Amino acid sequence: MSCCSTSAGALRLTAAMAVSVSPNCNCNCNYSSMKKTATMAIRAAKSNIIRCEVAINAVEESTTLQIGARVKVKVPLKVYHVPKIGELDLTGMEGEIKQYVGLWNGKRISANLPYKVQFVTDIQGRGPVKFFAHLKEDEFDLV
């Protein structure tokens, strides 16, 4: 399967396209002919862009962490986003993994804190309060 979004012959037929060809293309396409065709297409018009890039199939990481797993925060960690509480220390609190945000529309993204964890804490005068915090894998342990 080719990683190109279109062939060089099809590019010649499409005069209203600007074409960008990646030099890191790993497919069997002829880079020099596509570059020449791209130059001709760029001269014709600059309305659409087609890129020849390697398709990366994002597959979820095979980890033991599942959505719904109970976790306990093992590092000193303070959050400031819970309403009407200035500072809340999450150290030792238990929560539930609700979402893995390292994938978006089937593609891997560079989320620094990929695990969305829901916590429930009792606040004096308010009762139980649910809130979320985004954590890294090394900041919590499975319960």
Coordinates of N, CA, C and O in Angstrom, one line a residue:
M1 N 0.8 -1.2 0.0 CA 0.0 0.0 0.0 C 0.9 1.2 0.0 O 1.8 1.3 0.7
S2 N 0.6 2.2 -0.8 CA 1.4 3.4 -0.9 C 0.9 4.4 0.1 O -0.2 4.5 0.5
C3 N 1.9 5.2 0.6 CA 1.5 6.2 1.6 C 1.2 7.5 1.0 O 0.8 8.5 1.6
C4 N 1.2 7.6 -0.3 CA 0.9 8.8 -1.0 C -0.6 9.0 -1.1 O -1.3 8.0 -1.3
S5 N -1.1 10.2 -1.0 CA -2.5 10.4 -1.1 C -3.0 10.4 -2.5 O -4.2 10.2 -2.8
T6 N -2.1 10.5 -3.5 CA -2.5 10.4 -4.9 C -1.3 10.1 -5.7 O -0.2 10.2 -5.2
S7 N -1.5 9.6 -6.9 CA -0.3 9.2 -7.7 C 0.2 10.4 -8.5 O -0.5 11.4 -8.7
A8 N 1.4 10.2 -9.1 CA 1.9 11.3 -9.9 C 1.1 11.6 -11.1 O 0.9 12.7 -11.5
G9 N 0.5 10.5 -11.7 CA -0.3 10.7 -12.9 C -1.6 11.5 -12.6 O -2.0 12.3 -13.3
A10 N -2.2 11.2 -11.4 CA -3.4 11.9 -11.0 C -3.0 13.4 -10.7 O -3.8 14.3 -11.0
L11 N -1.8 13.6 -10.3 CA -1.4 15.0 -10.0 C -1.3 15.8 -11.3 O -1.6 17.0 -11.3
R12 N -0.8 15.2 -12.4 CA -0.7 15.9 -13.6 C -2.1 16.3 -14.1 O -2.2 17.3 -14.8
L13 N -3.1 15.5 -13.8 CA -4.5 15.8 -14.3 C -5.1 16.9 -13.5 O -6.1 17.5 -13.9
T14 N -4.7 17.1 -12.3 CA -5.3 18.1 -11.4 C -4.5 19.4 -11.5 O -3.5 19.5 -10.8
A15 N -4.9 20.3 -12.2 CA -4.2 21.6 -12.4 C -4.5 22.6 -11.3 O -3.7 23.5 -11.1
A16 N -5.5 22.4 -10.5 CA -5.8 23.4 -9.5 C -5.4 23.0 -8.1 O -6.0 23.3 -7.1
M17 N -4.2 22.3 -8.0 CA -3.7 21.8 -6.8 C -2.3 22.3 -6.6 O -1.5 22.2 -7.5
A18 N -2.0 22.6 -5.3 CA -0.6 22.8 -5.0 C -0.2 21.5 -4.2 O -1.0 21.0 -3.4
V19 N 1.0 21.0 -4.4 CA 1.4 19.7 -3.9 C 2.6 19.9 -3.0 O 3.6 20.5 -3.4
S20 N 2.6 19.2 -1.9 CA 3.8 19.2 -1.0 C 4.2 17.8 -0.8 O 3.4 17.0 -0.3
V21 N 5.4 17.4 -1.1 CA 5.9 16.1 -1.0 C 6.9 16.0 0.1 O 7.9 16.7 0.1
S22 N 6.7 15.1 1.0 CA 7.6 14.9 2.1 C 8.9 14.2 1.7 O 8.8 13.1 1.1
P23 N 10.1 14.7 2.0 CA 11.3 13.9 1.7 C 11.4 12.7 2.6 O 12.2 11.8 2.2
N24 N 10.7 12.5 3.6 CA 10.8 11.4 4.5 C 9.8 10.3 4.1 O 9.5 9.4 4.9
C25 N 9.2 10.3 2.9 CA 8.3 9.4 2.4 C 8.9 8.0 2.3 O 10.0 7.9 1.7
N26 N 8.3 7.0 2.9 CA 8.9 5.6 2.9 C 8.2 4.7 1.9 O 8.5 3.5 1.9
C27 N 7.4 5.2 1.1 CA 6.7 4.4 0.1 C 7.5 4.1 -1.1 O 8.6 4.7 -1.3
N28 N 7.0 3.4 -2.1 CA 7.7 3.1 -3.3 C 7.4 4.2 -4.4 O 7.6 3.9 -5.6
C29 N 6.9 5.3 -4.0 CA 6.6 6.4 -5.0 C 7.9 7.0 -5.5 O 8.9 6.9 -4.8
N30 N 7.9 7.5 -6.7 CA 9.1 8.1 -7.3 C 9.1 9.5 -6.9 O 8.4 10.4 -7.4
Y31 N 10.0 9.8 -5.9 CA 10.1 11.2 -5.3 C 10.4 12.2 -6.3 O 9.8 13.3 -6.3
S32 N 11.4 12.0 -7.2 CA 11.8 13.0 -8.1 C 10.7 13.3 -9.1 O 10.5 14.5 -9.4
S33 N 10.0 12.3 -9.6 CA 8.9 12.6 -10.6 C 7.8 13.4 -9.9 O 7.1 14.2 -10.4
M34 N 7.5 13.0 -8.6 CA 6.4 13.7 -7.9 C 6.8 15.1 -7.6 O 6.0 16.0 -7.6
K35 N 8.1 15.3 -7.3 CA 8.6 16.7 -7.0 C 8.5 17.6 -8.3 O 8.0 18.7 -8.2
K36 N 8.8 17.0 -9.4 CA 8.7 17.7 -10.7 C 7.2 18.0 -11.0 O 6.8 19.1 -11.3
T37 N 6.3 17.0 -10.8 CA 4.9 17.2 -11.0 C 4.4 18.2 -10.0 O 3.5 19.1 -10.3
A38 N 4.9 18.2 -8.8 CA 4.4 19.1 -7.8 C 4.8 20.6 -8.2 O 4.0 21.5 -8.0
T39 N 6.0 20.7 -8.7 CA 6.4 22.1 -9.2 C 5.5 22.6 -10.2 O 5.1 23.7 -10.2
M40 N 5.1 21.7 -11.2 CA 4.2 22.1 -12.2 C 2.8 22.4 -11.7 O 2.2 23.4 -12.1
A41 N 2.3 21.7 -10.7 CA 1.0 21.9 -10.1 C 1.0 23.2 -9.3 O 0.0 23.9 -9.3
I42 N 2.1 23.5 -8.6 CA 2.2 24.7 -7.8 C 2.1 26.0 -8.7 O 1.5 27.0 -8.4
R43 N 2.8 25.9 -9.9 CA 2.7 27.0 -10.9 C 1.3 27.2 -11.4 O 0.9 28.3 -11.7
A44 N 0.5 26.1 -11.4 CA -0.9 26.1 -12.0 C -1.8 26.9 -11.0 O -2.5 27.8 -11.4
A45 N -1.8 26.5 -9.7 CA -2.7 27.1 -8.8 C -2.3 26.7 -7.4 O -1.6 25.7 -7.1
K46 N -2.7 27.5 -6.4 CA -2.3 27.3 -5.0 C -3.5 27.2 -4.1 O -3.5 27.9 -3.0
S47 N -4.5 26.5 -4.4 CA -5.7 26.5 -3.6 C -5.8 25.3 -2.7 O -6.1 25.4 -1.5
N48 N -5.4 24.1 -3.1 CA -5.5 22.9 -2.2 C -4.1 22.3 -2.0 O -3.2 22.5 -2.8
I49 N -3.9 21.6 -0.9 CA -2.6 21.1 -0.6 C -2.8 19.6 -0.4 O -3.7 19.1 0.3
I50 N -1.9 18.8 -1.0 CA -1.9 17.3 -0.9 C -0.5 17.0 -0.3 O 0.5 17.5 -0.8
R51 N -0.4 16.2 0.7 CA 0.9 15.8 1.3 C 1.2 14.3 1.1 O 0.3 13.5 1.3
C52 N 2.4 14.0 0.8 CA 2.8 12.6 0.7 C 3.6 12.3 2.0 O 4.7 12.7 2.2
E53 N 2.9 11.7 3.0 CA 3.6 11.4 4.2 C 3.3 9.9 4.6 O 2.4 9.3 4.1
V54 N 4.1 9.5 5.5 CA 3.9 8.1 6.0 C 2.7 8.1 6.9 O 2.5 8.8 7.8
A55 N 1.8 7.1 6.7 CA 0.6 7.0 7.5 C 1.0 6.2 8.8 O 1.6 5.2 8.7
I56 N 0.6 6.8 9.9 CA 0.9 6.2 11.2 C -0.4 5.7 11.8 O -1.2 6.5 12.0
N57 N -0.5 4.4 11.9 CA -1.7 3.9 12.6 C -1.5 3.9 14.1 O -0.6 3.3 14.6
A58 N -2.3 4.7 14.7 CA -2.2 4.9 16.2 C -2.9 3.7 16.8 O -4.1 3.6 16.6
V59 N -2.2 2.9 17.5 CA -2.8 1.8 18.2 C -2.7 2.1 19.7 O -1.6 2.6 20.2
E60 N -3.7 1.9 20.5 CA -3.6 2.1 21.9 C -2.5 1.3 22.5 O -2.3 0.2 22.1
E61 N -1.8 2.0 23.4 CA -0.7 1.3 24.1 C -1.3 0.1 24.9 O -2.3 0.2 25.5
S62 N -0.5 -1.0 24.9 CA -1.0 -2.1 25.7 C -0.5 -2.0 27.1 O 0.7 -2.3 27.4
T63 N -1.3 -1.5 27.9 CA -0.9 -1.3 29.3 C -1.9 -2.0 30.2 O -3.0 -2.5 29.7
T64 N -1.6 -2.2 31.4 CA -2.5 -2.8 32.4 C -3.6 -1.8 32.9 O -4.5 -2.3 33.6
L65 N -3.4 -0.6 32.6 CA -4.4 0.4 33.0 C -5.6 0.5 32.1 O -5.5 0.6 30.9
Q66 N -6.7 0.2 32.7 CA -8.0 0.2 32.0 C -8.9 1.4 32.5 O -8.8 1.8 33.7
I67 N -9.8 1.8 31.7 CA -10.7 2.8 32.1 C -11.6 2.2 33.2 O -12.1 1.1 33.0
G68 N -11.8 2.9 34.3 CA -12.6 2.4 35.4 C -11.7 1.8 36.5 O -12.2 1.4 37.6
A69 N -10.4 1.7 36.3 CA -9.5 1.1 37.3 C -9.3 2.1 38.4 O -9.3 3.3 38.2
R70 N -9.2 1.6 39.6 CA -9.0 2.4 40.8 C -7.5 2.7 41.0 O -6.7 1.7 40.9
V71 N -7.2 3.9 41.3 CA -5.8 4.3 41.4 C -5.6 5.1 42.7 O -6.6 5.7 43.2
K72 N -4.4 5.2 43.2 CA -4.0 6.0 44.3 C -2.8 6.8 44.0 O -1.8 6.3 43.5
V73 N -2.9 8.1 44.3 CA -1.8 9.1 44.0 C -0.7 8.8 44.9 O -0.9 8.7 46.1
K74 N 0.6 8.6 44.4 CA 1.7 8.2 45.2 C 2.7 9.3 45.3 O 3.7 9.2 46.1
V75 N 2.6 10.4 44.6 CA 3.6 11.5 44.7 C 2.9 12.7 45.3 O 1.7 12.9 45.2
P76 N 3.7 13.7 45.9 CA 3.1 14.9 46.3 C 2.6 15.7 45.2 O 3.3 16.0 44.2
L77 N 1.3 16.0 45.2 CA 0.7 16.7 44.0 C -0.4 17.6 44.5 O -1.3 17.1 45.2
K78 N -0.3 18.9 44.2 CA -1.3 19.8 44.6 C -2.1 20.4 43.4 O -1.5 20.6 42.4
V79 N -3.4 20.5 43.5 CA -4.2 21.1 42.4 C -4.9 22.4 43.0 O -5.1 22.5 44.2
Y80 N -5.2 23.2 42.1 CA -5.8 24.5 42.5 C -7.1 24.8 41.7 O -7.6 25.9 41.7
H81 N -7.7 23.8 41.1 CA -8.8 24.1 40.2 C -10.2 23.6 40.8 O -11.2 23.7 40.2
V82 N -10.2 23.1 42.0 CA -11.5 22.7 42.7 C -12.1 24.0 43.2 O -11.5 24.7 43.9
P83 N -13.4 24.2 42.8 CA -14.0 25.5 43.2 C -14.1 25.7 44.7 O -14.4 24.7 45.4
K84 N -13.9 26.9 45.1 CA -14.0 27.3 46.5 C -13.0 26.6 47.4 O -13.1 26.6 48.7
I85 N -12.0 26.0 46.9 CA -10.9 25.5 47.7 C -9.6 26.0 47.0 O -9.4 25.9 45.8
G86 N -8.8 26.7 47.8 CA -7.6 27.3 47.3 C -6.6 26.3 46.8 O -6.1 26.3 45.7
E87 N -6.2 25.3 47.7 CA -5.2 24.3 47.3 C -5.7 23.0 47.9 O -6.1 22.9 49.0
L88 N -5.5 21.9 47.1 CA -5.9 20.6 47.5 C -4.8 19.6 47.2 O -4.3 19.5 46.1
D89 N -4.3 18.9 48.3 CA -3.3 18.0 48.1 C -3.8 16.6 47.7 O -4.7 16.1 48.5
L90 N -3.4 16.1 46.6 CA -4.0 14.8 46.1 C -3.2 13.6 46.7 O -3.6 12.4 46.4
T91 N -2.1 13.8 47.4 CA -1.2 12.7 47.9 C -2.1 11.7 48.7 O -2.7 12.1 49.7
G92 N -2.0 10.5 48.3 CA -2.8 9.4 49.0 C -4.2 9.3 48.7 O -4.9 8.4 49.1
M93 N -4.8 10.2 47.8 CA -6.2 10.1 47.5 C -6.4 9.0 46.4 O -5.5 8.8 45.6
E94 N -7.6 8.4 46.5 CA -7.9 7.3 45.5 C -8.9 7.9 44.6 O -9.8 8.7 44.9
G95 N -8.8 7.5 43.3 CA -9.7 7.9 42.3 C -9.9 6.8 41.2 O -9.4 5.7 41.4
E96 N -10.7 7.2 40.2 CA -11.0 6.2 39.1 C -10.6 6.8 37.8 O -10.9 8.0 37.5
I97 N -9.9 6.0 37.0 CA -9.5 6.5 35.6 C -10.8 6.5 34.8 O -11.5 5.6 34.6
K98 N -11.0 7.7 34.2 CA -12.2 7.9 33.4 C -11.9 8.0 31.9 O -12.8 7.6 31.1
Q99 N -10.7 8.4 31.6 CA -10.4 8.6 30.1 C -8.9 8.6 29.9 O -8.1 9.0 30.8
Y100 N -8.5 8.0 28.8 CA -7.1 8.1 28.3 C -7.1 9.1 27.2 O -7.7 8.9 26.1
V101 N -6.4 10.3 27.4 CA -6.5 11.3 26.3 C -5.3 11.4 25.5 O -5.0 12.4 24.8
G102 N -4.5 10.3 25.4 CA -3.3 10.2 24.5 C -3.7 9.9 23.1 O -2.8 10.0 22.2
L103 N -4.9 9.6 22.8 CA -5.4 9.4 21.5 C -6.5 10.3 21.2 O -7.4 10.5 22.0
W104 N -6.5 10.9 20.0 CA -7.6 11.8 19.5 C -7.9 11.5 18.1 O -7.1 11.5 17.2
N105 N -9.2 11.1 17.8 CA -9.6 10.7 16.5 C -8.8 9.6 15.9 O -8.4 9.6 14.8
G106 N -8.3 8.7 16.8 CA -7.5 7.5 16.4 C -6.1 7.8 16.1 O -5.3 7.0 15.7
K107 N -5.6 9.0 16.4 CA -4.2 9.4 16.2 C -3.6 9.7 17.6 O -4.2 10.3 18.5
R108 N -2.4 9.3 17.7 CA -1.6 9.5 19.0 C -1.3 11.0 19.0 O -0.8 11.6 18.1
I109 N -1.5 11.6 20.2 CA -1.2 13.0 20.4 C -0.2 13.1 21.6 O -0.1 12.1 22.4
S110 N 0.5 14.2 21.7 CA 1.5 14.3 22.8 C 0.9 14.9 24.1 O 1.3 16.0 24.5
A111 N 0.0 14.2 24.7 CA -0.6 14.7 25.9 C 0.4 14.5 27.0 O 0.9 13.4 27.2
N112 N 0.8 15.5 27.8 CA 1.7 15.4 28.8 C 1.2 14.7 30.0 O 1.9 14.0 30.7
L113 N -0.1 14.9 30.3 CA -0.8 14.2 31.4 C -2.0 13.4 30.8 O -3.1 13.9 30.8
P114 N -1.8 12.2 30.3 CA -2.8 11.5 29.5 C -3.9 10.9 30.2 O -4.9 10.5 29.6
Y115 N -3.8 10.7 31.6 CA -4.9 10.0 32.3 C -5.8 10.9 33.0 O -5.3 11.7 33.9
K116 N -7.1 10.9 32.7 CA -8.1 11.8 33.3 C -8.7 10.9 34.4 O -9.3 9.9 34.2
V117 N -8.4 11.4 35.7 CA -8.9 10.6 36.9 C -9.9 11.4 37.6 O -9.7 12.6 37.9
Q118 N -11.0 10.7 38.0 CA -12.0 11.4 38.8 C -11.8 11.1 40.3 O -11.6 9.9 40.7
F119 N -11.9 12.1 41.1 CA -11.7 12.0 42.6 C -13.0 12.5 43.2 O -13.7 13.3 42.6
V120 N -13.3 12.0 44.4 CA -14.4 12.4 45.2 C -13.9 12.7 46.6 O -13.2 11.9 47.2
T121 N -14.1 13.9 47.1 CA -13.7 14.3 48.4 C -14.8 15.0 49.1 O -15.6 15.7 48.5
D122 N -14.7 14.9 50.5 CA -15.7 15.6 51.3 C -15.2 16.9 51.7 O -14.1 17.1 52.2
I123 N -15.9 18.0 51.4 CA -15.6 19.3 51.7 C -16.5 19.8 52.9 O -17.8 19.6 52.7
Q124 N -15.9 20.3 53.9 CA -16.8 20.8 55.0 C -17.7 21.9 54.6 O -17.4 22.8 54.0
G125 N -19.0 21.6 54.9 CA -20.0 22.6 54.5 C -20.6 22.4 53.1 O -21.5 23.0 52.7
R126 N -20.0 21.5 52.3 CA -20.4 21.3 50.9 C -20.8 19.8 50.7 O -21.5 19.5 49.7
G127 N -20.3 18.9 51.4 CA -20.5 17.5 51.2 C -19.6 16.9 50.2 O -18.5 17.5 49.9
P128 N -19.9 15.8 49.6 CA -19.0 15.2 48.6 C -18.9 16.0 47.3 O -19.9 16.4 46.8
V129 N -17.7 16.2 46.8 CA -17.4 17.0 45.6 C -16.6 16.1 44.7 O -15.6 15.6 45.0
K130 N -17.1 16.0 43.4 CA -16.4 15.3 42.4 C -15.6 16.3 41.6 O -16.1 17.4 41.2
F131 N -14.4 15.9 41.2 CA -13.5 16.7 40.3 C -12.6 15.8 39.6 O -12.4 14.7 40.0
F132 N -12.0 16.3 38.5 CA -11.1 15.6 37.7 C -9.7 16.2 37.8 O -9.5 17.4 38.0
A133 N -8.7 15.3 37.6 CA -7.3 15.8 37.5 C -6.6 14.9 36.4 O -6.9 13.7 36.3
H134 N -5.8 15.5 35.7 CA -5.0 14.8 34.7 C -3.6 14.4 35.3 O -2.9 15.3 35.8
L135 N -3.3 13.2 35.1 CA -2.1 12.6 35.8 C -1.2 11.9 34.8 O -1.7 11.4 33.8
K136 N 0.1 11.7 35.1 CA 1.0 10.9 34.3 C 0.9 9.5 35.0 O 0.5 9.3 36.1
E137 N 1.4 8.5 34.2 CA 1.4 7.1 34.7 C 2.2 6.9 35.9 O 2.0 6.1 36.8
D138 N 3.3 7.7 36.1 CA 4.2 7.5 37.2 C 3.8 8.2 38.4 O 4.5 8.2 39.5
E139 N 2.6 8.9 38.4 CA 2.1 9.6 39.6 C 1.1 8.9 40.4 O 0.7 9.3 41.4
F140 N 0.7 7.7 39.9 CA -0.3 6.9 40.7 C 0.0 5.4 40.6 O 0.8 5.0 39.7
D141 N -0.5 4.6 41.5 CA -0.5 3.2 41.5 C -1.9 2.6 41.4 O -2.8 3.2 41.9
L142 N -2.0 1.4 40.9 CA -3.3 0.7 40.9 C -3.6 0.2 42.3 O -2.7 -0.2 43.1
V143 N -4.9 0.3 42.6 CA -5.3 -0.2 43.9 C -5.9 -1.6 43.8 O -6.6 -1.9 42.9

